[in-house]
Short mmCIF file of C-alpha atoms and ligand atoms in Angstrom, two decimals:
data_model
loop_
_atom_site.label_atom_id
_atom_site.label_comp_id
_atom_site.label_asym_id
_atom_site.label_seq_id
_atom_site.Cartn_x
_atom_site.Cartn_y
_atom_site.Cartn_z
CA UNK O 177 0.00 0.00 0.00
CA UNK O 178 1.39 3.52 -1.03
CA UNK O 179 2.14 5.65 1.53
CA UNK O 180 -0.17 8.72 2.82
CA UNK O 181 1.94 11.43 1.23
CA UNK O 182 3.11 14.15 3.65
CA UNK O 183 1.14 17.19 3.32
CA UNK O 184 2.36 19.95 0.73
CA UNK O 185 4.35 21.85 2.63
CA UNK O 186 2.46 25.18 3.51
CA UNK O 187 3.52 28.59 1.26
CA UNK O 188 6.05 30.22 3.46
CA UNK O 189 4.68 33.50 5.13
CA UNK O 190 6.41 36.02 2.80
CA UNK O 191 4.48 34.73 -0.16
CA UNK O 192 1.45 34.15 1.37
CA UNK O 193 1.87 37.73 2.45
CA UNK O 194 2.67 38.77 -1.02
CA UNK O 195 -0.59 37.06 -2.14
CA UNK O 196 -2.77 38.71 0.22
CA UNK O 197 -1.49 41.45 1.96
CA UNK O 198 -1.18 44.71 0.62
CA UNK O 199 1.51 46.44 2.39
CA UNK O 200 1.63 49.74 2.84
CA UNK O 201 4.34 52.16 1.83
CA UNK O 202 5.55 48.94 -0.42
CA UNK O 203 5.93 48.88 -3.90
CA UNK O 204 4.32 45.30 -3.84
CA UNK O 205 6.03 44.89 -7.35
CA UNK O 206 9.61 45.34 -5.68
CA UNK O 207 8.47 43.34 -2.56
CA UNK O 208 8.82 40.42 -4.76
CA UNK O 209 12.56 40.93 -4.72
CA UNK O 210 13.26 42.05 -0.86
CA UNK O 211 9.95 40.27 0.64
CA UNK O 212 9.22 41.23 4.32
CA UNK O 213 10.17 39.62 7.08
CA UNK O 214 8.29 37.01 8.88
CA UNK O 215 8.25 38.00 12.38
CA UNK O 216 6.77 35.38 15.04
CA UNK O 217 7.46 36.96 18.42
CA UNK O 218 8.92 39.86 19.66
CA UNK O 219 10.14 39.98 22.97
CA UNK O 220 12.05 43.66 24.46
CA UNK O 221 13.68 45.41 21.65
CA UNK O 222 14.25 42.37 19.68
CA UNK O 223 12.23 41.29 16.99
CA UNK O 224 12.53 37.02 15.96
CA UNK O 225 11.93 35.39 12.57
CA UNK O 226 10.73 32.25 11.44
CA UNK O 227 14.07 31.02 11.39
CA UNK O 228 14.95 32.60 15.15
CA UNK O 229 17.21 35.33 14.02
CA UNK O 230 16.43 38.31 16.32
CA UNK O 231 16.87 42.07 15.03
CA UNK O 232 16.74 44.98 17.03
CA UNK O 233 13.72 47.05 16.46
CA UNK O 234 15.74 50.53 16.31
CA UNK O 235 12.41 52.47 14.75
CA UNK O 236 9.93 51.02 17.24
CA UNK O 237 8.14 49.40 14.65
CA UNK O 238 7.25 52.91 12.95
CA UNK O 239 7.95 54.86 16.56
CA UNK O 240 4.88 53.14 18.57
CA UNK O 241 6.99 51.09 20.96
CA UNK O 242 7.95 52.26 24.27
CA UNK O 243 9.41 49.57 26.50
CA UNK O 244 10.04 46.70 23.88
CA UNK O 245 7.77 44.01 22.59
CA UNK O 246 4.98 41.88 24.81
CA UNK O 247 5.78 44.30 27.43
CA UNK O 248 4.10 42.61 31.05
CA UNK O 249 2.88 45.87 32.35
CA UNK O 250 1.02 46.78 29.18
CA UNK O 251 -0.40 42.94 28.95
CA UNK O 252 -1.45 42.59 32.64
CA UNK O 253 -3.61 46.26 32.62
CA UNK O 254 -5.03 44.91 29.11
CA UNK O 255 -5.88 41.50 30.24
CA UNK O 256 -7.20 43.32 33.15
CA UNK O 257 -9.69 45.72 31.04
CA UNK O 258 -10.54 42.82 28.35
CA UNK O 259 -11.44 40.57 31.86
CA UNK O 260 -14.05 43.40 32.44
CA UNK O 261 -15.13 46.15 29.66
CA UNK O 262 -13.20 45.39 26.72
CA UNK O 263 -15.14 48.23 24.90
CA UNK O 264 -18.56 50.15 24.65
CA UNK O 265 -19.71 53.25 22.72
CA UNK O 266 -18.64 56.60 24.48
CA UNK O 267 -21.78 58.41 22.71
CA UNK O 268 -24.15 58.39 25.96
CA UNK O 269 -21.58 55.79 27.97
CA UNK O 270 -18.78 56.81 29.70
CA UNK O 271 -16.25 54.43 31.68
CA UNK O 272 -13.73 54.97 33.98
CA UNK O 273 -10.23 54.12 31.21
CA UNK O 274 -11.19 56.49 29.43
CA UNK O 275 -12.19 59.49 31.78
CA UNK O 276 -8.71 58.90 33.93
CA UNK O 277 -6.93 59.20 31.17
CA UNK O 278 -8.12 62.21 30.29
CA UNK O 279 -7.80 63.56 33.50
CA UNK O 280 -4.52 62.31 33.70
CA UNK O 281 -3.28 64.16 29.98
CA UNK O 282 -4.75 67.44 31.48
CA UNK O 283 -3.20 66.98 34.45
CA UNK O 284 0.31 67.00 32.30
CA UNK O 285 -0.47 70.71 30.89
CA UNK O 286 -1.48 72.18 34.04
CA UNK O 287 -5.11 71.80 32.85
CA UNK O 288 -4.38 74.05 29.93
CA UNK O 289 -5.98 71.98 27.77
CA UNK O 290 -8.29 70.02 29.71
CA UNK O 291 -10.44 68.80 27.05
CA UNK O 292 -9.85 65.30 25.01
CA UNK O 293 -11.25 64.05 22.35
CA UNK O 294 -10.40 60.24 21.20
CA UNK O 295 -9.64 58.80 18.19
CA UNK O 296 -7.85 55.51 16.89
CA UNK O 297 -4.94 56.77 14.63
CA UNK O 298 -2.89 59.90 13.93
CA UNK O 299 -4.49 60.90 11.00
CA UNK O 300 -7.48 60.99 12.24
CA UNK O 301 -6.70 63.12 15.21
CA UNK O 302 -5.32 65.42 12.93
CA UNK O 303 -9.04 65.35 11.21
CA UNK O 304 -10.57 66.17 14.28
CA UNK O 305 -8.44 68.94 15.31
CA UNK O 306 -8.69 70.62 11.21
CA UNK O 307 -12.55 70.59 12.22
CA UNK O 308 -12.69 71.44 15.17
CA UNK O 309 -10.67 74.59 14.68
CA UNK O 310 -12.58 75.72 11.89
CA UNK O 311 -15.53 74.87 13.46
CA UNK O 312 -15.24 76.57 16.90
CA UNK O 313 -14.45 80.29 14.13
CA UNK O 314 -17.52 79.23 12.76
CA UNK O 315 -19.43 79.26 16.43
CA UNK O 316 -17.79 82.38 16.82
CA UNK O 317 -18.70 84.62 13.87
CA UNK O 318 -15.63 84.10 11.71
CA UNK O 319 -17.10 81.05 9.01
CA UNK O 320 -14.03 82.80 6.63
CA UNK O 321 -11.21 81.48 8.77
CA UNK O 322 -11.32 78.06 7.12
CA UNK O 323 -7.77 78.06 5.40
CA UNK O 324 -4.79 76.14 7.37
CA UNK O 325 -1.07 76.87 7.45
CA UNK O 326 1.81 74.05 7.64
CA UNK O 327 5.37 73.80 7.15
CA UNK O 328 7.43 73.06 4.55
CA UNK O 329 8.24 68.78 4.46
CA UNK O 330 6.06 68.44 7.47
CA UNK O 331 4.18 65.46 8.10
CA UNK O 332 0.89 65.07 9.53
CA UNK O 333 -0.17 61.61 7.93
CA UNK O 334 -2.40 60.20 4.79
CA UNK O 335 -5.92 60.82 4.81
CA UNK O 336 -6.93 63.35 2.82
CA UNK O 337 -7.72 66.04 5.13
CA UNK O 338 -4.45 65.11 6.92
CA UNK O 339 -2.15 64.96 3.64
CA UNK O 340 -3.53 68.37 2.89
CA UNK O 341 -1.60 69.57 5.60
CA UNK O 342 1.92 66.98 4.78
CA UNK O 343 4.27 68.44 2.34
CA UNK O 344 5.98 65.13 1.85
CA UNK O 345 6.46 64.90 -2.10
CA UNK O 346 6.12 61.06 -2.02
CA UNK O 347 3.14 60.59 -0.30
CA UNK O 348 1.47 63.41 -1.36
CA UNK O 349 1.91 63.95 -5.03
CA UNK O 350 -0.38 61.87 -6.34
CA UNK O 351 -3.28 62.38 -4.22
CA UNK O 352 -2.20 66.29 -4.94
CA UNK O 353 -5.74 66.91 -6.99
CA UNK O 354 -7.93 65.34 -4.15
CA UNK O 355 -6.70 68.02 -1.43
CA UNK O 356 -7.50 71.43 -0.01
CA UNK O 357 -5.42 73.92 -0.39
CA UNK O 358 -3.16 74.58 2.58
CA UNK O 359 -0.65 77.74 2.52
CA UNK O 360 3.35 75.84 3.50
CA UNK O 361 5.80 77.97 4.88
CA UNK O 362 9.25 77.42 5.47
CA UNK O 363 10.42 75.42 8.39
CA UNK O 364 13.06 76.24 10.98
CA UNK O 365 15.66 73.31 10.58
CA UNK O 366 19.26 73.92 13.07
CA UNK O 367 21.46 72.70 9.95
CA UNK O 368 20.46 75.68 8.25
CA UNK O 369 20.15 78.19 11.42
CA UNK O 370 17.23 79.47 9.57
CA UNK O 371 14.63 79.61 12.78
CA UNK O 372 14.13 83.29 12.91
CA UNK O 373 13.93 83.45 8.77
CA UNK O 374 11.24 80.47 9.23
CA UNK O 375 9.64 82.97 12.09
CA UNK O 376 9.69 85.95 9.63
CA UNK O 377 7.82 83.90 6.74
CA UNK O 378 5.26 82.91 9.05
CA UNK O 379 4.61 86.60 10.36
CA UNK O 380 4.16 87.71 6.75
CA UNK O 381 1.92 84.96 5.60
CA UNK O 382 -0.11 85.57 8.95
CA UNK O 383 0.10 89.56 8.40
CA UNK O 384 -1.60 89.57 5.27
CA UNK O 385 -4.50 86.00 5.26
CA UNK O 386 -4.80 86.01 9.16
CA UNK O 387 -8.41 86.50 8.26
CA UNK O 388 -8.77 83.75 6.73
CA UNK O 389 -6.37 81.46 8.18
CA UNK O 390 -8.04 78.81 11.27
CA UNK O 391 -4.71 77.32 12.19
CA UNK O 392 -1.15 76.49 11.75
CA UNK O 393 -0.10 73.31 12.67
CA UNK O 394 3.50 71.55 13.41
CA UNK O 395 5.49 69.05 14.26
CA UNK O 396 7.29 70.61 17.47
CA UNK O 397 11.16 70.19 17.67
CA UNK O 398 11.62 67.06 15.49
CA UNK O 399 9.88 66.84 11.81
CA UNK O 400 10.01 63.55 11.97
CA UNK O 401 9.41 62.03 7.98
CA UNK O 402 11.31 64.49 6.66
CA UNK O 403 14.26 62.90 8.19
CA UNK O 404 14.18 63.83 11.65
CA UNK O 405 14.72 67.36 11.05
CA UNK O 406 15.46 69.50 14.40
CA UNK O 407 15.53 72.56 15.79
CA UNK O 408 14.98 74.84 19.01
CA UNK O 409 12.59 75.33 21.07
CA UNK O 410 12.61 78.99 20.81
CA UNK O 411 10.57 78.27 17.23
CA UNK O 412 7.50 77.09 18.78
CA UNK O 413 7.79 80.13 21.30
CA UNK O 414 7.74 82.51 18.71
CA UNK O 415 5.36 81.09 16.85
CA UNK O 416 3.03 80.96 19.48
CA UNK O 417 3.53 84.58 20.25
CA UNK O 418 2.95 85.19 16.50
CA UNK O 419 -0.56 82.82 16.65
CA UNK O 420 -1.49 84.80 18.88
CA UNK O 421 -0.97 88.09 18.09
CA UNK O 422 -3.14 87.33 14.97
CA UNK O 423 -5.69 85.04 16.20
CA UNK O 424 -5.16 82.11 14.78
CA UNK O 425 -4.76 78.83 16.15
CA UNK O 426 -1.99 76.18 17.06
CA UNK O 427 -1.67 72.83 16.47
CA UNK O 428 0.69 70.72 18.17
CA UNK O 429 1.30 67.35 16.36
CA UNK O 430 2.55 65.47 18.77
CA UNK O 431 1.81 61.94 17.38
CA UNK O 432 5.80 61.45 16.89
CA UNK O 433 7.73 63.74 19.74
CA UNK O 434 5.55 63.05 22.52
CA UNK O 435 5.49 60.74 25.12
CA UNK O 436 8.33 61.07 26.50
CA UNK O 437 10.81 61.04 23.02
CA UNK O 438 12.03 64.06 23.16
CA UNK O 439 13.30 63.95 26.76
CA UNK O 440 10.29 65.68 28.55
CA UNK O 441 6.66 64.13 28.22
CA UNK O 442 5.13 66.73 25.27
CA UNK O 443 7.59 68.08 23.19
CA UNK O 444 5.94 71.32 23.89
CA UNK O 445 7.56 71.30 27.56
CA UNK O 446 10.81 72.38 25.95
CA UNK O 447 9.29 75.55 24.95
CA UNK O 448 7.56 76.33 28.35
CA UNK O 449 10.99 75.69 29.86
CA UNK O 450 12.68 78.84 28.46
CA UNK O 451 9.93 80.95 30.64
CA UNK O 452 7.32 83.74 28.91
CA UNK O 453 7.87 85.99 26.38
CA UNK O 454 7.54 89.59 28.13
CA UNK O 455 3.68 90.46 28.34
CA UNK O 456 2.82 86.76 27.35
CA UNK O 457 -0.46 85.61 29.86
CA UNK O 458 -0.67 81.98 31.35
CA UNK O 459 -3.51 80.87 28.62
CA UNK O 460 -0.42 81.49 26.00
CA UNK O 461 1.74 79.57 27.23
CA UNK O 462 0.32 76.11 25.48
CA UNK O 463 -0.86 75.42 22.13
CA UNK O 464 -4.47 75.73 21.50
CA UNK O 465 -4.62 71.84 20.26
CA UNK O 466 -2.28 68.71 21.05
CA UNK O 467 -2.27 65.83 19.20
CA UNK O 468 -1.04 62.49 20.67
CA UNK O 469 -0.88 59.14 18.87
CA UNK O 470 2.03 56.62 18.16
CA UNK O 471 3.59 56.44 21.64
CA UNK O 472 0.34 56.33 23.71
CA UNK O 473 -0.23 52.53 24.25
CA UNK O 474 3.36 51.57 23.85
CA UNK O 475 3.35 49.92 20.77
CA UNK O 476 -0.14 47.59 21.58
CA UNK O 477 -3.68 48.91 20.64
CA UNK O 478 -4.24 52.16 17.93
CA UNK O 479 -5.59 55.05 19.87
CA UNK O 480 -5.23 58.83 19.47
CA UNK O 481 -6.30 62.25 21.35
CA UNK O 482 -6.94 65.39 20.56
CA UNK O 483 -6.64 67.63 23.50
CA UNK O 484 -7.25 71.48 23.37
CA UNK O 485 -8.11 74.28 25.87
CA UNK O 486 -11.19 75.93 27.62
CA UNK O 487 -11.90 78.52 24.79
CA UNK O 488 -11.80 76.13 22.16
CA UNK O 489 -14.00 74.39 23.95
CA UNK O 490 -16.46 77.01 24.71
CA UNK O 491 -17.11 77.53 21.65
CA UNK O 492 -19.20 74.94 20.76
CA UNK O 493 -21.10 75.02 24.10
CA UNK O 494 -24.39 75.56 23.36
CA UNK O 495 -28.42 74.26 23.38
CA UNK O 496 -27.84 73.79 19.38
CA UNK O 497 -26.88 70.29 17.81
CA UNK O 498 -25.43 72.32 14.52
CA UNK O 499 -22.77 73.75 16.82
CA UNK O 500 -21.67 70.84 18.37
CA UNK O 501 -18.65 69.28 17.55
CA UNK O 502 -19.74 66.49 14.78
CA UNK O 503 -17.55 63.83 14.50
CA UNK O 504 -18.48 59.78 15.48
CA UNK O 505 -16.32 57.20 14.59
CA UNK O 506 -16.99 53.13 15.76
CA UNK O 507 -14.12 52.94 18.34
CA UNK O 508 -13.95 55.87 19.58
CA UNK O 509 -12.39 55.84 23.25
CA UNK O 510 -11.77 51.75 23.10
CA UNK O 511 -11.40 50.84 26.96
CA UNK O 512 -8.65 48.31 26.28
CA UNK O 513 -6.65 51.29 24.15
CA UNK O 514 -7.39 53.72 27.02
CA UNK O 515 -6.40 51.20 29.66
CA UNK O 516 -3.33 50.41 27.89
CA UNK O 517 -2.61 54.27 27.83
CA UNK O 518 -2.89 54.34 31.55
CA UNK O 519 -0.31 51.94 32.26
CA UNK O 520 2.22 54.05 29.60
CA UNK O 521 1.03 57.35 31.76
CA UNK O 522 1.84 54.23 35.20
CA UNK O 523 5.49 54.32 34.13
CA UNK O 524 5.67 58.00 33.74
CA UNK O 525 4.69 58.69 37.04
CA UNK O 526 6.98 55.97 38.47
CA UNK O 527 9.86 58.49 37.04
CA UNK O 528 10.66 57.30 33.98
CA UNK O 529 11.45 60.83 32.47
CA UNK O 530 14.64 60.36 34.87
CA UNK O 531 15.76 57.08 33.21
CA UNK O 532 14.98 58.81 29.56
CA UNK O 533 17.69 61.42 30.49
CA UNK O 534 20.19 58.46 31.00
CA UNK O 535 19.06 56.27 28.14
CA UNK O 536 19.40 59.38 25.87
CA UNK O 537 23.58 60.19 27.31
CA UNK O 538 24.09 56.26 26.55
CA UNK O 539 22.84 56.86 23.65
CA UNK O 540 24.74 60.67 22.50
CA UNK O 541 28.20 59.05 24.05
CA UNK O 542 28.23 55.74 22.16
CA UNK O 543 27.17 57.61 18.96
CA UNK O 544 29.51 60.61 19.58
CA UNK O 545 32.62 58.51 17.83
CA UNK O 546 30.57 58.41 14.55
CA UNK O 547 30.77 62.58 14.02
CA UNK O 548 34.23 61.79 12.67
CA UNK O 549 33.18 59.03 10.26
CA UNK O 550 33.95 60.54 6.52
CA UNK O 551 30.97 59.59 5.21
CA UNK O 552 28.44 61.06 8.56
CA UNK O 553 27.56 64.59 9.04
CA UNK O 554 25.08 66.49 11.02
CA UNK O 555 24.81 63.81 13.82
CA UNK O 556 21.91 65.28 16.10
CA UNK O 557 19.66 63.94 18.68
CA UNK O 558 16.90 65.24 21.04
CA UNK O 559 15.90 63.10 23.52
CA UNK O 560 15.45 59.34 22.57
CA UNK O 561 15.65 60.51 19.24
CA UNK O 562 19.13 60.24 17.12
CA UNK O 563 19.68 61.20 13.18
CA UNK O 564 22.78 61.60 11.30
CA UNK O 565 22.87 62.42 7.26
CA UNK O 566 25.02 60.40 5.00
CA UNK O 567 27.56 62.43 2.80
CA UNK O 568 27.58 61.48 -1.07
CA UNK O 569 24.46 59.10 -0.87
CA UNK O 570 24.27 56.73 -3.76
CA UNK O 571 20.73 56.63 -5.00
CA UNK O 572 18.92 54.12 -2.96
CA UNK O 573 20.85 54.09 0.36
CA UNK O 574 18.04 54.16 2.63
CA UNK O 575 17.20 50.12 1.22
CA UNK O 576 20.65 49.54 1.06
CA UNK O 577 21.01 50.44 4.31
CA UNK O 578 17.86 48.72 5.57
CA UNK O 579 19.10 45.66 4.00
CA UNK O 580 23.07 45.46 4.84
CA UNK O 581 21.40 46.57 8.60
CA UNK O 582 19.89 43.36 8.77
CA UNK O 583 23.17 41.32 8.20
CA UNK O 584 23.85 42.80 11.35
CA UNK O 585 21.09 42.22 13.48
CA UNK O 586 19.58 45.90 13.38
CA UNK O 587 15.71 46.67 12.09
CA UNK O 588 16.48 50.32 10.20
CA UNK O 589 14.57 52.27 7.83
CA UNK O 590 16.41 55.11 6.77
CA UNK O 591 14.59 58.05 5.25
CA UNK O 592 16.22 59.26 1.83
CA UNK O 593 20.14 59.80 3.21
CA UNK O 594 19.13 60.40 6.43
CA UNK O 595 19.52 57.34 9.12
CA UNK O 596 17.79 57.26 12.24
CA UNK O 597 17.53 55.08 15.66
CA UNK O 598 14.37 56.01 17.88
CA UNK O 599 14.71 52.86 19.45
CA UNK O 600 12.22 51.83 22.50
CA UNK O 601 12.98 53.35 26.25
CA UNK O 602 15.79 49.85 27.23
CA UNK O 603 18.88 52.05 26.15
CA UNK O 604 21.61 51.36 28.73
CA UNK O 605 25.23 51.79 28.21
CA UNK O 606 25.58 48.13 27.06
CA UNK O 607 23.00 48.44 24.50
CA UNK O 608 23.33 52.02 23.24
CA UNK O 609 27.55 50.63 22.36
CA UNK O 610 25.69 47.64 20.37
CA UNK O 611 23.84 49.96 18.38
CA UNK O 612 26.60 51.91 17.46
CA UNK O 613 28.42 49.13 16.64
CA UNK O 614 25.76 47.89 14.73
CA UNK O 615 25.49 51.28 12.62
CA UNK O 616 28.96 51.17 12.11
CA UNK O 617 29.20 47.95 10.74
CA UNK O 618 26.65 48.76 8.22
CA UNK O 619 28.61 52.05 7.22
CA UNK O 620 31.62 49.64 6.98
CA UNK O 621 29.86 47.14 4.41
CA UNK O 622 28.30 49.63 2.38
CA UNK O 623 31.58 52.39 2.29
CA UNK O 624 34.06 49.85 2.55
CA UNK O 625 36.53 52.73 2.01
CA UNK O 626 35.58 55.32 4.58
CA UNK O 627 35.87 55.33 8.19
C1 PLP L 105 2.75 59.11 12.20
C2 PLP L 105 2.35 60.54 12.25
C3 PLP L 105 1.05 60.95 11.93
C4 PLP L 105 0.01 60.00 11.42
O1 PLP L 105 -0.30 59.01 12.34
P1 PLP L 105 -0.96 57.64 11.79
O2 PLP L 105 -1.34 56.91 13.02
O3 PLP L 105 0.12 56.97 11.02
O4 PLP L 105 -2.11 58.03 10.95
C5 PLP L 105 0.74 62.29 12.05
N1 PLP L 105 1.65 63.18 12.45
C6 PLP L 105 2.90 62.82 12.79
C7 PLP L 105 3.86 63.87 13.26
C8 PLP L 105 3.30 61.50 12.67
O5 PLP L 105 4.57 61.16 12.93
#
């Protein structure tokens, strides 16, 4: 009798995924060639394969990962939550996950902006703040001030209202017909020591459409797709002194720099730090609207919130449905995001903004070497962030480097010639030296000639 024949073996995951999964930001056509990686478990900072090689997830799996992979605080409160109220509309229900952590966010501005409204990704939170901002003029009398104001190569993510407001050729250009007209203006970037030319383009835009204009909305300290492009605090000072002055609104996109990546808990802190501009009152101090994403649930469940102050607020407050704020979406305030949220906002309060400040000096002394490397310039880092550009870039580095960073254990994506770690908060000396190791090893097999 013949045999039972063993079963066809089944298609390995990367061409099942090629079959059926539609990757995003993938040229599915060039997948074929470098097909993703089949990841099974992830486990701290490193990431395993199919075959058990481990990689170390140096982006945070696109900067959502706080304190590594299957992190036990995060499971336990979510196992917790999905034991109890794993999720119920917040249109005429309330629970407790998500009313802490809104206490808890306004808490962290001083109750400046001690109003939250949830959504499940950063583009939609960007959504919600466009409308809202235009809305609450509208409450008020001004229905012309419907017009927004971004900055040149920001990025403030895909849908269409959101990739209005992105000036990000790649993602944008094609979609280009589809969108609203937004007015860009240049952005401050340190390379260039342009922040007060950046500040003067704004104030003339401002001087002559303020009218018209709702808001003006950035990326504070770190515009993050356009390669991690920095620059000083005293920007978002100014420009909230010049939002001000012509009544117009601010919009912090936070989705990247905050929780805790840029050393402080919002980005926005920075600013504050440096103290009032003379004549400046206490309601000026924040940004009208504060968008957090990414970060939020360390890595686990999709949640985002739109926070913004009192007289935003107020605006809408009224007996009238037609000037309430109008926007429903299925999940909005999921309990097991929001609970997840609470335990990132546990470790905060346990201190971890102290251990950020030694994670990031691990980080700044292992990398400091690399300055002198022929082929590195502009190293630069704020907070748990780190960037350095590559000099002479062959077209294509940034999958080069992706690739060759694999060979060596490290999960990359570089962004054109610009490569970047914003790893997850488990930097210590030992590991931070790895990573630079790791970098430089890749420099070493791709520019076998510099050092
Ligand atoms: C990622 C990002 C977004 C978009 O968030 P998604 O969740 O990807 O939609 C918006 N703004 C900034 C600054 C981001 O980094």
């Amino acid at each position: 009798m013949a045999a039972v024949s063993a079963a066809a073996p089944l298609a390995s995951l990367q061409s099942r995924s090629l079959q059926a999964v539609w990757h995003p930001c993938t040229q599915m056509a060039r997948a074929q060639k470098s097909p993703p990686l089949p990841i099974v478990r992830g486990e701290g900072p490193w990431l395993f394969d199919d075959q058990g090689r481990r990689y170390f997830d140096a982006n945070s799996s696109w900067w959502v990962n706080l304190f590594g992979h299957s992190d036990a605080g995060l499971r336990a409160a979510i196992t917790r939550q999905l034991e109890t109220l794993p999720h119920v509309m917040l249109a005429g229900c309330t629970h407790e996950p998500a009313v802490r952590l809104a206490e808890r966010l306004s808490a962290r501005t001083g109750g400046a902006l001690g109003h939250c409204f949830f959504g499940s990704d950063g583009a939609s939170a960007v959504e919600i703040a466009l409308k809202q901002s235009f809305h609450s003029w509208r409450n008020l009398g001004q229905p012309d001030k419907r017009e927004f104001v971004c900055l040149r190569n920001g990025y403030h993510g895909e849908t269409i209202g959101a990739l209005a407001v992105t000036d990000v050729a790649i993602f944008r250009d094609a979609y280009d017909p589809l969108l609203m007209r937004a007015h860009i203006v240049e952005s401050p970037d340190a390379r260039q020591g342009n922040e007060a030319q950046a500040l003067a383009a704004m104030r003339a835009l401002l001087a002559e459409r303020a009218g018209r204009v709702a808001a003006v909305i950035v990326e504070p300290l770190v515009q993050g797709a356009a390669g991690m492009v920095m620059y000083a605090p005293e920007y978002l000072r100014g420009l909230r002194a010049l939002t001000r002055e012509f009544g117009v609104h601010l919009i912090a996109d936070e989705i990247a720099v905050g929780c805790g990546r840029s050393g402080r808990f919002f980005a926005w802190e920075h600013a504050l730090a440096l103290g009032d501009p003379a004549g400046a009152v206490p309601q000026d101090r924040w940004p009208d609207f504060l968008l957090l994403s990414k970060g939020i649930t360390g890595g686990t469940l999709p949640l985002s919130l739109v926070l913004c102050s009192d007289a935003v607020y107020q605006a809408f407050w009224s007996e009238e449905v037609g000037r309430g704020f109008l926007h429903s979406h299925s999940y909005t305030g999921n309990a097991l995001a929001c609970a997840a949220a609470n335990a990132v906002l546990d470790r905060f309060d346990a201190g971890l903004l102290d251990e950020l400040a030694a994670q990031a000096s691990h980080l700044r002394e292992a990398f400091a070497p690399l300055a002198k490397h022929g082929r590195v310039e502009h190293l630069r880092q704020r907070g748990m962030i780190l960037a350095f550009d590559v000099v002479d870039a062959p077209a294509g580095l940034a999958e080069a480097f992706h690739v060759a960073a694999r060979r060596h254990e490290l999960l990359i994506r570089p962004i054109g010639r610009t490569v970047y770690l914003m790893p997850p908060y488990v930097v210590d000396a030992a590991t931070a030296g790895w990573l630079a190791d790791a970098v430089r090893a890749t420099l070493a097999e791709l520019f076998p000639h510099a050092s």
